[in-house]
PDB file of N, CA and C in Angstrom:
ATOM      1  N   ASN E1279       2.153  78.523 -16.343  1.00  0.00           N
ATOM      2  CA  ASN E1279       1.064  77.709 -16.663  1.00  0.00           C
ATOM      3  C   ASN E1279       0.448  77.146 -17.630  1.00  0.00           C
ATOM      4  N   PHE E1280       0.011  75.879 -17.393  1.00  0.00           N
ATOM      5  CA  PHE E1280      -0.195  75.341 -18.786  1.00  0.00           C
ATOM      6  C   PHE E1280      -1.103  74.469 -17.685  1.00  0.00           C
ATOM      7  N   SER E1281      -2.317  73.267 -19.132  1.00  0.00           N
ATOM      8  CA  SER E1281      -3.173  72.757 -18.489  1.00  0.00           C
ATOM      9  C   SER E1281      -2.927  71.471 -18.255  1.00  0.00           C
ATOM     10  N   TYR E1282      -3.863  71.074 -17.188  1.00  0.00           N
ATOM     11  CA  TYR E1282      -3.864  68.919 -16.899  1.00  0.00           C
ATOM     12  C   TYR E1282      -4.800  69.077 -16.369  1.00  0.00           C
ATOM     13  N   PHE E1283      -4.935  67.795 -16.991  1.00  0.00           N
ATOM     14  CA  PHE E1283      -6.365  67.217 -16.259  1.00  0.00           C
ATOM     15  C   PHE E1283      -6.083  66.830 -14.690  1.00  0.00           C
ATOM     16  N   ASP E1284      -6.995  67.210 -14.355  1.00  0.00           N
ATOM     17  CA  ASP E1284      -7.146  67.673 -12.307  1.00  0.00           C
ATOM     18  C   ASP E1284      -7.728  67.318 -11.668  1.00  0.00           C
ATOM     19  N   ASN E1285      -7.870  66.500 -10.198  1.00  0.00           N
ATOM     20  CA  ASN E1285      -8.616  65.813  -9.361  1.00  0.00           C
ATOM     21  C   ASN E1285      -9.762  64.811  -9.725  1.00  0.00           C
ATOM     22  N   TRP E1286      -8.538  64.236 -10.539  1.00  0.00           N
ATOM     23  CA  TRP E1286      -9.001  62.632 -11.173  1.00  0.00           C
ATOM     24  C   TRP E1286      -9.319  61.771  -9.891  1.00  0.00           C
ATOM     25  N   LYS E1287     -10.450  61.566  -8.339  1.00  0.00           N
ATOM     26  CA  LYS E1287     -10.353  61.153  -7.040  1.00  0.00           C
ATOM     27  C   LYS E1287     -11.798  60.558  -7.072  1.00  0.00           C
ATOM     28  N   SER E1288     -11.824  59.685  -5.921  1.00  0.00           N
ATOM     29  CA  SER E1288     -13.309  59.254  -5.662  1.00  0.00           C
ATOM     30  C   SER E1288     -13.364  58.651  -4.280  1.00  0.00           C
ATOM     31  N   LYS E1289     -14.286  59.294  -3.335  1.00  0.00           N
ATOM     32  CA  LYS E1289     -14.220  59.236  -1.703  1.00  0.00           C
ATOM     33  C   LYS E1289     -15.300  57.849  -1.995  1.00  0.00           C
ATOM     34  N   TYR E1290     -15.696  57.094  -2.935  1.00  0.00           N
ATOM     35  CA  TYR E1290     -16.922  56.114  -2.540  1.00  0.00           C
ATOM     36  C   TYR E1290     -17.113  54.709  -2.845  1.00  0.00           C
ATOM     37  N   PRO E1291     -16.487  54.095  -2.380  1.00  0.00           N
ATOM     38  CA  PRO E1291     -17.774  54.038  -1.369  1.00  0.00           C
ATOM     39  C   PRO E1291     -16.880  54.047   0.034  1.00  0.00           C
ATOM     40  N   HIS E1292     -15.736  54.516  -0.025  1.00  0.00           N
ATOM     41  CA  HIS E1292     -15.148  54.199   1.370  1.00  0.00           C
ATOM     42  C   HIS E1292     -14.253  55.559   1.582  1.00  0.00           C
ATOM     43  N   HIS E1293     -13.189  55.846   3.128  1.00  0.00           N
ATOM     44  CA  HIS E1293     -13.006  56.911   3.376  1.00  0.00           C
ATOM     45  C   HIS E1293     -11.695  56.993   2.607  1.00  0.00           C
ATOM     46  N   ARG E1294     -11.351  55.912   2.681  1.00  0.00           N
ATOM     47  CA  ARG E1294      -9.536  56.070   1.542  1.00  0.00           C
ATOM     48  C   ARG E1294     -10.640  56.290   0.383  1.00  0.00           C
ATOM     49  N   PHE E1295      -9.280  56.635  -0.833  1.00  0.00           N
ATOM     50  CA  PHE E1295      -9.511  57.128  -2.028  1.00  0.00           C
ATOM     51  C   PHE E1295      -9.815  55.591  -2.744  1.00  0.00           C
ATOM     52  N   LYS E1296     -10.581  55.420  -3.953  1.00  0.00           N
ATOM     53  CA  LYS E1296     -10.984  54.190  -5.113  1.00  0.00           C
ATOM     54  C   LYS E1296     -11.382  54.216  -6.163  1.00  0.00           C
ATOM     55  N   ASN E1297     -10.162  53.927  -6.645  1.00  0.00           N
ATOM     56  CA  ASN E1297     -10.595  54.348  -8.015  1.00  0.00           C
ATOM     57  C   ASN E1297     -11.791  53.806  -8.626  1.00  0.00           C
ATOM     58  N   THR E1298     -12.925  53.927  -9.123  1.00  0.00           N
ATOM     59  CA  THR E1298     -14.116  54.267  -9.378  1.00  0.00           C
ATOM     60  C   THR E1298     -14.381  53.312 -10.851  1.00  0.00           C
ATOM     61  N   GLY E1299     -13.633  52.594 -11.934  1.00  0.00           N
ATOM     62  CA  GLY E1299     -13.104  52.675 -12.801  1.00  0.00           C
ATOM     63  C   GLY E1299     -13.477  53.666 -14.508  1.00  0.00           C
ATOM     64  N   ASN E1300     -13.236  54.656 -13.434  1.00  0.00           N
ATOM     65  CA  ASN E1300     -13.389  55.898 -14.626  1.00  0.00           C
ATOM     66  C   ASN E1300     -11.942  55.678 -15.423  1.00  0.00           C
ATOM     67  N   GLN E1301     -12.496  56.455 -16.753  1.00  0.00           N
ATOM     68  CA  GLN E1301     -11.420  56.190 -18.125  1.00  0.00           C
ATOM     69  C   GLN E1301     -11.054  57.066 -18.787  1.00  0.00           C
ATOM     70  N   ALA E1302     -10.287  58.352 -19.193  1.00  0.00           N
ATOM     71  CA  ALA E1302     -10.422  59.381 -20.162  1.00  0.00           C
ATOM     72  C   ALA E1302      -9.560  58.565 -21.267  1.00  0.00           C
ATOM     73  N   HIS E1303      -9.973  59.127 -22.441  1.00  0.00           N
ATOM     74  CA  HIS E1303     -10.052  58.526 -24.175  1.00  0.00           C
ATOM     75  C   HIS E1303      -9.394  59.851 -24.818  1.00  0.00           C
ATOM     76  N   TRP E1304      -8.224  60.207 -25.733  1.00  0.00           N
ATOM     77  CA  TRP E1304      -7.645  60.486 -26.539  1.00  0.00           C
ATOM     78  C   TRP E1304      -7.843  59.974 -27.942  1.00  0.00           C
ATOM     79  N   LYS E1305      -8.334  60.233 -28.817  1.00  0.00           N
ATOM     80  CA  LYS E1305      -8.105  60.137 -30.050  1.00  0.00           C
ATOM     81  C   LYS E1305      -6.613  60.400 -30.667  1.00  0.00           C
ATOM     82  N   ILE E1306      -5.871  60.079 -31.123  1.00  0.00           N
ATOM     83  CA  ILE E1306      -4.755  60.183 -31.966  1.00  0.00           C
ATOM     84  C   ILE E1306      -4.547  59.895 -33.257  1.00  0.00           C
ATOM     85  N   ILE E1307      -3.734  60.602 -33.884  1.00  0.00           N
ATOM     86  CA  ILE E1307      -3.563  60.371 -35.031  1.00  0.00           C
ATOM     87  C   ILE E1307      -1.828  59.033 -34.827  1.00  0.00           C
ATOM     88  N   VAL E1308      -1.593  57.990 -35.270  1.00  0.00           N
ATOM     89  CA  VAL E1308      -0.603  57.539 -35.475  1.00  0.00           C
ATOM     90  C   VAL E1308       0.201  57.708 -36.784  1.00  0.00           C
ATOM     91  N   PRO E1309       1.665  57.954 -36.977  1.00  0.00           N
ATOM     92  CA  PRO E1309       1.539  58.367 -38.412  1.00  0.00           C
ATOM     93  C   PRO E1309       1.821  56.904 -38.922  1.00  0.00           C
ATOM     94  N   GLU E1310       2.756  55.751 -38.321  1.00  0.00           N
ATOM     95  CA  GLU E1310       3.340  54.709 -38.749  1.00  0.00           C
ATOM     96  C   GLU E1310       2.836  53.151 -37.908  1.00  0.00           C
ATOM     97  N   ASN E1311       3.245  52.373 -38.453  1.00  0.00           N
ATOM     98  CA  ASN E1311       2.786  51.371 -37.581  1.00  0.00           C
ATOM     99  C   ASN E1311       4.239  51.485 -36.392  1.00  0.00           C
ATOM    100  N   GLY E1312       4.307  50.639 -35.612  1.00  0.00           N
ATOM    101  CA  GLY E1312       5.442  50.615 -34.568  1.00  0.00           C
ATOM    102  C   GLY E1312       5.282  50.938 -33.588  1.00  0.00           C
ATOM    103  N   SER E1313       6.617  50.362 -32.436  1.00  0.00           N
ATOM    104  CA  SER E1313       6.714  50.704 -31.242  1.00  0.00           C
ATOM    105  C   SER E1313       6.561  51.913 -30.492  1.00  0.00           C
ATOM    106  N   TYR E1314       6.459  52.805 -29.687  1.00  0.00           N
ATOM    107  CA  TYR E1314       6.096  53.316 -29.543  1.00  0.00           C
ATOM    108  C   TYR E1314       6.212  53.827 -27.383  1.00  0.00           C
ATOM    109  N   LYS E1315       7.002  54.644 -27.559  1.00  0.00           N
ATOM    110  CA  LYS E1315       7.378  55.275 -26.056  1.00  0.00           C
ATOM    111  C   LYS E1315       6.447  56.290 -25.850  1.00  0.00           C
ATOM    112  N   LEU E1316       6.302  55.517 -24.050  1.00  0.00           N
ATOM    113  CA  LEU E1316       4.771  56.477 -23.946  1.00  0.00           C
ATOM    114  C   LEU E1316       5.970  57.094 -22.466  1.00  0.00           C
ATOM    115  N   TRP E1317       5.485  58.389 -22.466  1.00  0.00           N
ATOM    116  CA  TRP E1317       6.187  59.405 -20.726  1.00  0.00           C
ATOM    117  C   TRP E1317       4.850  59.882 -20.781  1.00  0.00           C
ATOM    118  N   LEU E1318       4.122  60.469 -19.647  1.00  0.00           N
ATOM    119  CA  LEU E1318       2.812  60.669 -19.229  1.00  0.00           C
ATOM    120  C   LEU E1318       3.758  61.807 -18.015  1.00  0.00           C
ATOM    121  N   HIS E1319       3.502  63.359 -17.958  1.00  0.00           N
ATOM    122  CA  HIS E1319       4.189  64.512 -17.752  1.00  0.00           C
ATOM    123  C   HIS E1319       2.607  64.357 -16.001  1.00  0.00           C
ATOM    124  N   CYS E1320       2.988  63.958 -15.524  1.00  0.00           N
ATOM    125  CA  CYS E1320       1.788  64.143 -14.134  1.00  0.00           C
ATOM    126  C   CYS E1320       2.038  64.469 -12.656  1.00  0.00           C
ATOM    127  N   ALA E1321       1.473  64.897 -11.555  1.00  0.00           N
ATOM    128  CA  ALA E1321       1.442  65.155 -10.082  1.00  0.00           C
ATOM    129  C   ALA E1321       0.639  64.226  -9.174  1.00  0.00           C
ATOM    130  N   THR E1322       2.209  63.743  -8.738  1.00  0.00           N
ATOM    131  CA  THR E1322       0.721  63.069  -7.645  1.00  0.00           C
ATOM    132  C   THR E1322       1.996  63.050  -6.244  1.00  0.00           C
ATOM    133  N   GLN E1323       1.431  63.005  -4.893  1.00  0.00           N
ATOM    134  CA  GLN E1323       1.266  62.789  -3.750  1.00  0.00           C
ATOM    135  C   GLN E1323       1.593  61.668  -3.278  1.00  0.00           C
ATOM    136  N   THR E1324       1.187  60.473  -3.480  1.00  0.00           N
ATOM    137  CA  THR E1324       1.700  59.118  -2.838  1.00  0.00           C
ATOM    138  C   THR E1324       2.168  58.349  -4.162  1.00  0.00           C
ATOM    139  N   ASN E1325       2.635  57.441  -3.846  1.00  0.00           N
ATOM    140  CA  ASN E1325       3.842  56.497  -4.093  1.00  0.00           C
ATOM    141  C   ASN E1325       2.686  54.990  -4.817  1.00  0.00           C
ATOM    142  N   THR E1326       1.608  55.344  -4.618  1.00  0.00           N
ATOM    143  CA  THR E1326       0.719  54.254  -4.654  1.00  0.00           C
ATOM    144  C   THR E1326      -0.024  54.064  -5.738  1.00  0.00           C
ATOM    145  N   ASN E1327      -0.445  54.541  -6.586  1.00  0.00           N
ATOM    146  CA  ASN E1327      -1.311  55.105  -7.869  1.00  0.00           C
ATOM    147  C   ASN E1327      -1.186  54.328  -8.598  1.00  0.00           C
ATOM    148  N   VAL E1328      -1.928  53.318  -9.343  1.00  0.00           N
ATOM    149  CA  VAL E1328      -1.746  52.716 -10.636  1.00  0.00           C
ATOM    150  C   VAL E1328      -2.790  52.583 -11.580  1.00  0.00           C
ATOM    151  N   ILE E1329      -1.846  52.979 -13.108  1.00  0.00           N
ATOM    152  CA  ILE E1329      -2.238  53.914 -13.626  1.00  0.00           C
ATOM    153  C   ILE E1329      -2.195  53.064 -14.928  1.00  0.00           C
ATOM    154  N   GLN E1330      -2.949  52.445 -15.879  1.00  0.00           N
ATOM    155  CA  GLN E1330      -3.154  52.292 -17.192  1.00  0.00           C
ATOM    156  C   GLN E1330      -3.706  52.777 -18.566  1.00  0.00           C
ATOM    157  N   ILE E1331      -2.561  52.653 -18.990  1.00  0.00           N
ATOM    158  CA  ILE E1331      -2.953  52.660 -20.668  1.00  0.00           C
ATOM    159  C   ILE E1331      -3.082  52.052 -21.658  1.00  0.00           C
ATOM    160  N   SER E1332      -4.092  51.805 -22.978  1.00  0.00           N
ATOM    161  CA  SER E1332      -4.173  50.594 -23.113  1.00  0.00           C
ATOM    162  C   SER E1332      -4.490  51.418 -24.700  1.00  0.00           C
ATOM    163  N   SER E1333      -4.961  50.642 -25.689  1.00  0.00           N
ATOM    164  CA  SER E1333      -4.903  50.918 -27.705  1.00  0.00           C
ATOM    165  C   SER E1333      -5.251  49.335 -27.321  1.00  0.00           C
ATOM    166  N   GLU E1334      -4.381  48.726 -28.682  1.00  0.00           N
ATOM    167  CA  GLU E1334      -4.536  47.335 -28.476  1.00  0.00           C
ATOM    168  C   GLU E1334      -3.767  46.919 -27.680  1.00  0.00           C
ATOM    169  N   GLN E1335      -2.986  46.860 -27.093  1.00  0.00           N
ATOM    170  CA  GLN E1335      -1.668  46.789 -26.062  1.00  0.00           C
ATOM    171  C   GLN E1335      -2.290  47.371 -24.559  1.00  0.00           C
ATOM    172  N   SER E1336      -1.131  47.092 -23.569  1.00  0.00           N
ATOM    173  CA  SER E1336      -2.115  47.675 -22.111  1.00  0.00           C
ATOM    174  C   SER E1336      -0.482  47.741 -21.773  1.00  0.00           C
ATOM    175  N   LEU E1337      -0.218  48.696 -21.404  1.00  0.00           N
ATOM    176  CA  LEU E1337       0.841  49.271 -20.190  1.00  0.00           C
ATOM    177  C   LEU E1337       0.574  49.358 -18.980  1.00  0.00           C
ATOM    178  N   LYS E1338       0.679  49.000 -17.664  1.00  0.00           N
ATOM    179  CA  LYS E1338       0.229  48.963 -16.783  1.00  0.00           C
ATOM    180  C   LYS E1338       1.652  49.447 -15.610  1.00  0.00           C
ATOM    181  N   THR E1339       1.320  50.461 -14.570  1.00  0.00           N
ATOM    182  CA  THR E1339       2.467  50.557 -14.176  1.00  0.00           C
ATOM    183  C   THR E1339       2.018  51.077 -12.391  1.00  0.00           C
ATOM    184  N   THR E1340       2.362  52.173 -11.806  1.00  0.00           N
ATOM    185  CA  THR E1340       2.615  52.354  -9.944  1.00  0.00           C
ATOM    186  C   THR E1340       3.733  53.467 -10.346  1.00  0.00           C
ATOM    187  N   LEU E1341       2.482  54.916 -10.627  1.00  0.00           N
ATOM    188  CA  LEU E1341       3.360  55.930 -10.573  1.00  0.00           C
ATOM    189  C   LEU E1341       4.585  56.579  -9.262  1.00  0.00           C
ATOM    190  N   PRO E1342       4.818  57.474  -9.464  1.00  0.00           N
ATOM    191  CA  PRO E1342       5.821  57.209  -8.156  1.00  0.00           C
ATOM    192  C   PRO E1342       5.303  58.619  -7.328  1.00  0.00           C
ATOM    193  N   ASN E1343       5.994  58.697  -6.303  1.00  0.00           N
ATOM    194  CA  ASN E1343       5.283  59.912  -5.398  1.00  0.00           C
ATOM    195  C   ASN E1343       6.598  61.263  -6.746  1.00  0.00           C
ATOM    196  N   THR E1344       5.726  62.460  -6.927  1.00  0.00           N
ATOM    197  CA  THR E1344       6.716  63.326  -7.632  1.00  0.00           C
ATOM    198  C   THR E1344       6.788  64.249  -6.690  1.00  0.00           C
ATOM    199  N   GLY E1345       6.376  64.275  -5.332  1.00  0.00           N
ATOM    200  CA  GLY E1345       6.552  65.187  -4.571  1.00  0.00           C
ATOM    201  C   GLY E1345       5.958  66.619  -4.065  1.00  0.00           C
ATOM    202  N   GLY E1346       4.290  66.236  -4.827  1.00  0.00           N
ATOM    203  CA  GLY E1346       2.958  67.278  -4.801  1.00  0.00           C
ATOM    204  C   GLY E1346       2.151  67.026  -5.418  1.00  0.00           C
ATOM    205  N   MET E1347       1.047  67.751  -5.353  1.00  0.00           N
ATOM    206  CA  MET E1347       0.164  67.921  -7.121  1.00  0.00           C
ATOM    207  C   MET E1347       0.821  69.119  -7.683  1.00  0.00           C
ATOM    208  N   ASP E1348       1.639  70.120  -7.574  1.00  0.00           N
ATOM    209  CA  ASP E1348       2.273  71.419  -8.127  1.00  0.00           C
ATOM    210  C   ASP E1348       3.487  70.550  -8.558  1.00  0.00           C
ATOM    211  N   VAL E1349       3.687  69.125  -8.078  1.00  0.00           N
ATOM    212  CA  VAL E1349       5.405  69.081  -8.842  1.00  0.00           C
ATOM    213  C   VAL E1349       5.389  68.226 -10.263  1.00  0.00           C
ATOM    214  N   PHE E1350       5.325  68.873 -11.462  1.00  0.00           N
ATOM    215  CA  PHE E1350       4.566  67.215 -12.051  1.00  0.00           C
ATOM    216  C   PHE E1350       6.527  67.495 -12.884  1.00  0.00           C
ATOM    217  N   GLN E1351       6.498  65.546 -13.223  1.00  0.00           N
ATOM    218  CA  GLN E1351       7.827  65.203 -13.566  1.00  0.00           C
ATOM    219  C   GLN E1351       7.124  64.509 -15.160  1.00  0.00           C
ATOM    220  N   ASN E1352       8.554  63.989 -16.278  1.00  0.00           N
ATOM    221  CA  ASN E1352       7.870  63.438 -16.782  1.00  0.00           C
ATOM    222  C   ASN E1352       7.544  61.797 -16.513  1.00  0.00           C
ATOM    223  N   ILE E1353       7.521  60.913 -16.209  1.00  0.00           N
ATOM    224  CA  ILE E1353       7.649  59.548 -15.980  1.00  0.00           C
ATOM    225  C   ILE E1353       7.179  58.967 -16.838  1.00  0.00           C
ATOM    226  N   TYR E1354       8.039  57.949 -17.393  1.00  0.00           N
ATOM    227  CA  TYR E1354       8.603  56.815 -18.265  1.00  0.00           C
ATOM    228  C   TYR E1354       7.302  55.731 -18.138  1.00  0.00           C
ATOM    229  N   LEU E1355       6.559  55.042 -19.029  1.00  0.00           N
ATOM    230  CA  LEU E1355       5.800  54.153 -18.586  1.00  0.00           C
ATOM    231  C   LEU E1355       6.202  53.499 -19.289  1.00  0.00           C
ATOM    232  N   GLY E1356       6.810  52.731 -20.319  1.00  0.00           N
ATOM    233  CA  GLY E1356       7.304  51.938 -21.334  1.00  0.00           C
ATOM    234  C   GLY E1356       7.001  51.830 -22.313  1.00  0.00           C
ATOM    235  N   GLU E1357       6.724  50.591 -23.481  1.00  0.00           N
ATOM    236  CA  GLU E1357       6.436  50.348 -25.182  1.00  0.00           C
ATOM    237  C   GLU E1357       5.057  49.954 -25.146  1.00  0.00           C
ATOM    238  N   ILE E1358       4.392  50.390 -26.654  1.00  0.00           N
ATOM    239  CA  ILE E1358       3.263  50.129 -26.567  1.00  0.00           C
ATOM    240  C   ILE E1358       3.418  49.874 -28.272  1.00  0.00           C
ATOM    241  N   LYS E1359       2.764  48.922 -28.622  1.00  0.00           N
ATOM    242  CA  LYS E1359       2.935  49.250 -30.778  1.00  0.00           C
ATOM    243  C   LYS E1359       1.080  49.530 -30.868  1.00  0.00           C
ATOM    244  N   LEU E1360       1.800  50.356 -31.428  1.00  0.00           N
ATOM    245  CA  LEU E1360       0.579  51.067 -32.301  1.00  0.00           C
ATOM    246  C   LEU E1360       0.157  50.973 -33.569  1.00  0.00           C
ATOM    247  N   ASP E1361      -0.915  50.759 -34.595  1.00  0.00           N
ATOM    248  CA  ASP E1361      -1.262  50.263 -35.597  1.00  0.00           C
ATOM    249  C   ASP E1361      -0.931  51.688 -36.139  1.00  0.00           C
ATOM    250  N   GLU E1362      -0.378  52.011 -37.682  1.00  0.00           N
ATOM    251  CA  GLU E1362      -1.192  53.361 -38.313  1.00  0.00           C
ATOM    252  C   GLU E1362      -2.793  53.254 -38.656  1.00  0.00           C
ATOM    253  N   GLY E1363      -3.233  55.610 -38.448  1.00  0.00           N
ATOM    254  CA  GLY E1363      -4.088  55.810 -38.621  1.00  0.00           C
ATOM    255  C   GLY E1363      -4.761  56.076 -37.020  1.00  0.00           C
ATOM    256  N   VAL E1364      -5.858  56.225 -36.934  1.00  0.00           N
ATOM    257  CA  VAL E1364      -6.608  56.856 -36.367  1.00  0.00           C
ATOM    258  C   VAL E1364      -6.879  55.898 -35.030  1.00  0.00           C
ATOM    259  N   GLN E1365      -6.102  56.335 -33.537  1.00  0.00           N
ATOM    260  CA  GLN E1365      -6.561  55.132 -32.331  1.00  0.00           C
ATOM    261  C   GLN E1365      -6.979  55.848 -31.114  1.00  0.00           C
ATOM    262  N   THR E1366      -6.952  55.134 -30.815  1.00  0.00           N
ATOM    263  CA  THR E1366      -7.938  55.663 -29.250  1.00  0.00           C
ATOM    264  C   THR E1366      -6.848  55.047 -27.994  1.00  0.00           C
ATOM    265  N   LEU E1367      -6.263  56.096 -27.641  1.00  0.00           N
ATOM    266  CA  LEU E1367      -5.819  55.566 -25.971  1.00  0.00           C
ATOM    267  C   LEU E1367      -6.349  55.947 -24.845  1.00  0.00           C
ATOM    268  N   THR E1368      -6.549  55.002 -24.329  1.00  0.00           N
ATOM    269  CA  THR E1368      -7.737  54.636 -23.229  1.00  0.00           C
ATOM    270  C   THR E1368      -6.257  54.351 -22.124  1.00  0.00           C
ATOM    271  N   LEU E1369      -7.095  55.923 -20.973  1.00  0.00           N
ATOM    272  CA  LEU E1369      -6.148  56.333 -19.487  1.00  0.00           C
ATOM    273  C   LEU E1369      -7.344  55.649 -18.591  1.00  0.00           C
ATOM    274  N   THR E1370      -6.354  54.712 -17.620  1.00  0.00           N
ATOM    275  CA  THR E1370      -7.945  54.217 -16.371  1.00  0.00           C
ATOM    276  C   THR E1370      -6.796  53.938 -14.966  1.00  0.00           C
ATOM    277  N   GLY E1371      -7.340  54.262 -13.733  1.00  0.00           N
ATOM    278  CA  GLY E1371      -6.557  54.195 -12.500  1.00  0.00           C
ATOM    279  C   GLY E1371      -6.526  52.493 -12.178  1.00  0.00           C
ATOM    280  N   GLY E1372      -6.044  51.870 -12.830  1.00  0.00           N
ATOM    281  CA  GLY E1372      -5.336  50.504 -12.627  1.00  0.00           C
ATOM    282  C   GLY E1372      -7.153  49.716 -12.586  1.00  0.00           C
ATOM    283  N   GLN E1373      -6.734  49.065 -11.450  1.00  0.00           N
ATOM    284  CA  GLN E1373      -8.223  48.026 -11.386  1.00  0.00           C
ATOM    285  C   GLN E1373      -9.202  48.871 -10.793  1.00  0.00           C
ATOM    286  N   LYS E1374     -10.638  48.030 -10.661  1.00  0.00           N
ATOM    287  CA  LYS E1374     -11.878  49.243 -10.147  1.00  0.00           C
ATOM    288  C   LYS E1374     -11.140  48.742  -8.887  1.00  0.00           C
ATOM    289  N   MET E1375     -11.168  49.895  -7.872  1.00  0.00           N
ATOM    290  CA  MET E1375     -11.432  49.637  -6.368  1.00  0.00           C
ATOM    291  C   MET E1375     -10.070  49.687  -5.883  1.00  0.00           C
ATOM    292  N   GLU E1376      -9.181  49.614  -6.783  1.00  0.00           N
ATOM    293  CA  GLU E1376      -8.154  49.636  -6.174  1.00  0.00           C
ATOM    294  C   GLU E1376      -7.777  51.213  -5.607  1.00  0.00           C
ATOM    295  N   VAL E1377      -6.856  51.231  -3.877  1.00  0.00           N
ATOM    296  CA  VAL E1377      -6.619  52.738  -3.438  1.00  0.00           C
ATOM    297  C   VAL E1377      -6.254  53.774  -5.263  1.00  0.00           C
ATOM    298  N   TRP E1378      -6.961  54.804  -4.784  1.00  0.00           N
ATOM    299  CA  TRP E1378      -5.890  55.577  -5.553  1.00  0.00           C
ATOM    300  C   TRP E1378      -6.664  56.625  -4.995  1.00  0.00           C
ATOM    301  N   ASP E1379      -5.342  58.210  -5.369  1.00  0.00           N
ATOM    302  CA  ASP E1379      -5.144  59.653  -4.342  1.00  0.00           C
ATOM    303  C   ASP E1379      -5.352  60.232  -5.672  1.00  0.00           C
ATOM    304  N   TYR E1380      -4.883  61.243  -5.214  1.00  0.00           N
ATOM    305  CA  TYR E1380      -5.177  62.773  -6.340  1.00  0.00           C
ATOM    306  C   TYR E1380      -4.035  62.707  -7.541  1.00  0.00           C
ATOM    307  N   VAL E1381      -4.052  62.871  -8.837  1.00  0.00           N
ATOM    308  CA  VAL E1381      -3.536  62.492  -9.717  1.00  0.00           C
ATOM    309  C   VAL E1381      -3.751  63.726 -10.615  1.00  0.00           C
ATOM    310  N   ARG E1382      -2.575  65.096 -11.107  1.00  0.00           N
ATOM    311  CA  ARG E1382      -2.699  66.178 -11.998  1.00  0.00           C
ATOM    312  C   ARG E1382      -2.193  65.185 -13.381  1.00  0.00           C
ATOM    313  N   ILE E1383      -2.572  65.454 -14.477  1.00  0.00           N
ATOM    314  CA  ILE E1383      -1.882  64.413 -16.133  1.00  0.00           C
ATOM    315  C   ILE E1383      -1.656  65.452 -17.269  1.00  0.00           C
ATOM    316  N   GLY E1384      -0.441  66.129 -17.459  1.00  0.00           N
ATOM    317  CA  GLY E1384      -0.051  67.526 -17.823  1.00  0.00           C
ATOM    318  C   GLY E1384      -0.315  66.553 -19.262  1.00  0.00           C
ATOM    319  N   ASN E1385       0.127  65.937 -19.530  1.00  0.00           N
ATOM    320  CA  ASN E1385       0.428  65.276 -20.957  1.00  0.00           C
ATOM    321  C   ASN E1385       0.559  63.680 -21.173  1.00  0.00           C
ATOM    322  N   ILE E1386       0.232  63.255 -22.555  1.00  0.00           N
ATOM    323  CA  ILE E1386       1.098  62.583 -23.075  1.00  0.00           C
ATOM    324  C   ILE E1386       2.513  62.045 -24.379  1.00  0.00           C
ATOM    325  N   THR E1387       3.599  61.813 -24.247  1.00  0.00           N
ATOM    326  CA  THR E1387       4.066  61.987 -24.878  1.00  0.00           C
ATOM    327  C   THR E1387       4.908  60.423 -25.809  1.00  0.00           C
ATOM    328  N   LEU E1388       4.151  59.752 -27.092  1.00  0.00           N
ATOM    329  CA  LEU E1388       4.701  59.330 -27.531  1.00  0.00           C
ATOM    330  C   LEU E1388       5.585  59.271 -28.361  1.00  0.00           C
ATOM    331  N   LYS E1389       6.565  58.469 -28.562  1.00  0.00           N
ATOM    332  CA  LYS E1389       8.287  59.335 -29.861  1.00  0.00           C
ATOM    333  C   LYS E1389       8.560  57.398 -29.396  1.00  0.00           C
ATOM    334  N   ARG E1390       8.247  57.430 -31.320  1.00  0.00           N
ATOM    335  CA  ARG E1390       8.408  56.031 -32.003  1.00  0.00           C
ATOM    336  C   ARG E1390      10.067  55.475 -32.235  1.00  0.00           C
ATOM    337  N   ASN E1391       9.910  53.683 -31.774  1.00  0.00           N
ATOM    338  CA  ASN E1391      11.357  53.637 -31.839  1.00  0.00           C
ATOM    339  C   ASN E1391      11.785  54.126 -33.229  1.00  0.00           C
ATOM    340  N   LYS E1392      13.049  53.399 -33.928  1.00  0.00           N
ATOM    341  CA  LYS E1392      13.675  53.794 -34.817  1.00  0.00           C
ATOM    342  C   LYS E1392      14.362  52.764 -35.066  1.00  0.00           C
TER     343      LYS E1392
END
């Protein structure tokens, strides 16, 4: 058992799920300037969810179908440059009004490139 960010969805204004522009923010302490690889530990049931993570730079990708809402996988999102100090990572479901289905997020992992 572990905690995860759940039920990120919206049924308004269409019968299909749509992203309403909601965001989640995390304050992180970056130990040193550099390029960091990002992984998202998540569960999805479709391969159409667009997710974006941004700070000073932005990464946007389409999440794969992990095989169901209880099947979590580590998805590599790419690399992002971060400055030393307190930074805010913002996660949003792509552009407002894009098709959006259920997504469960367990955690975000950053690893500095050497």
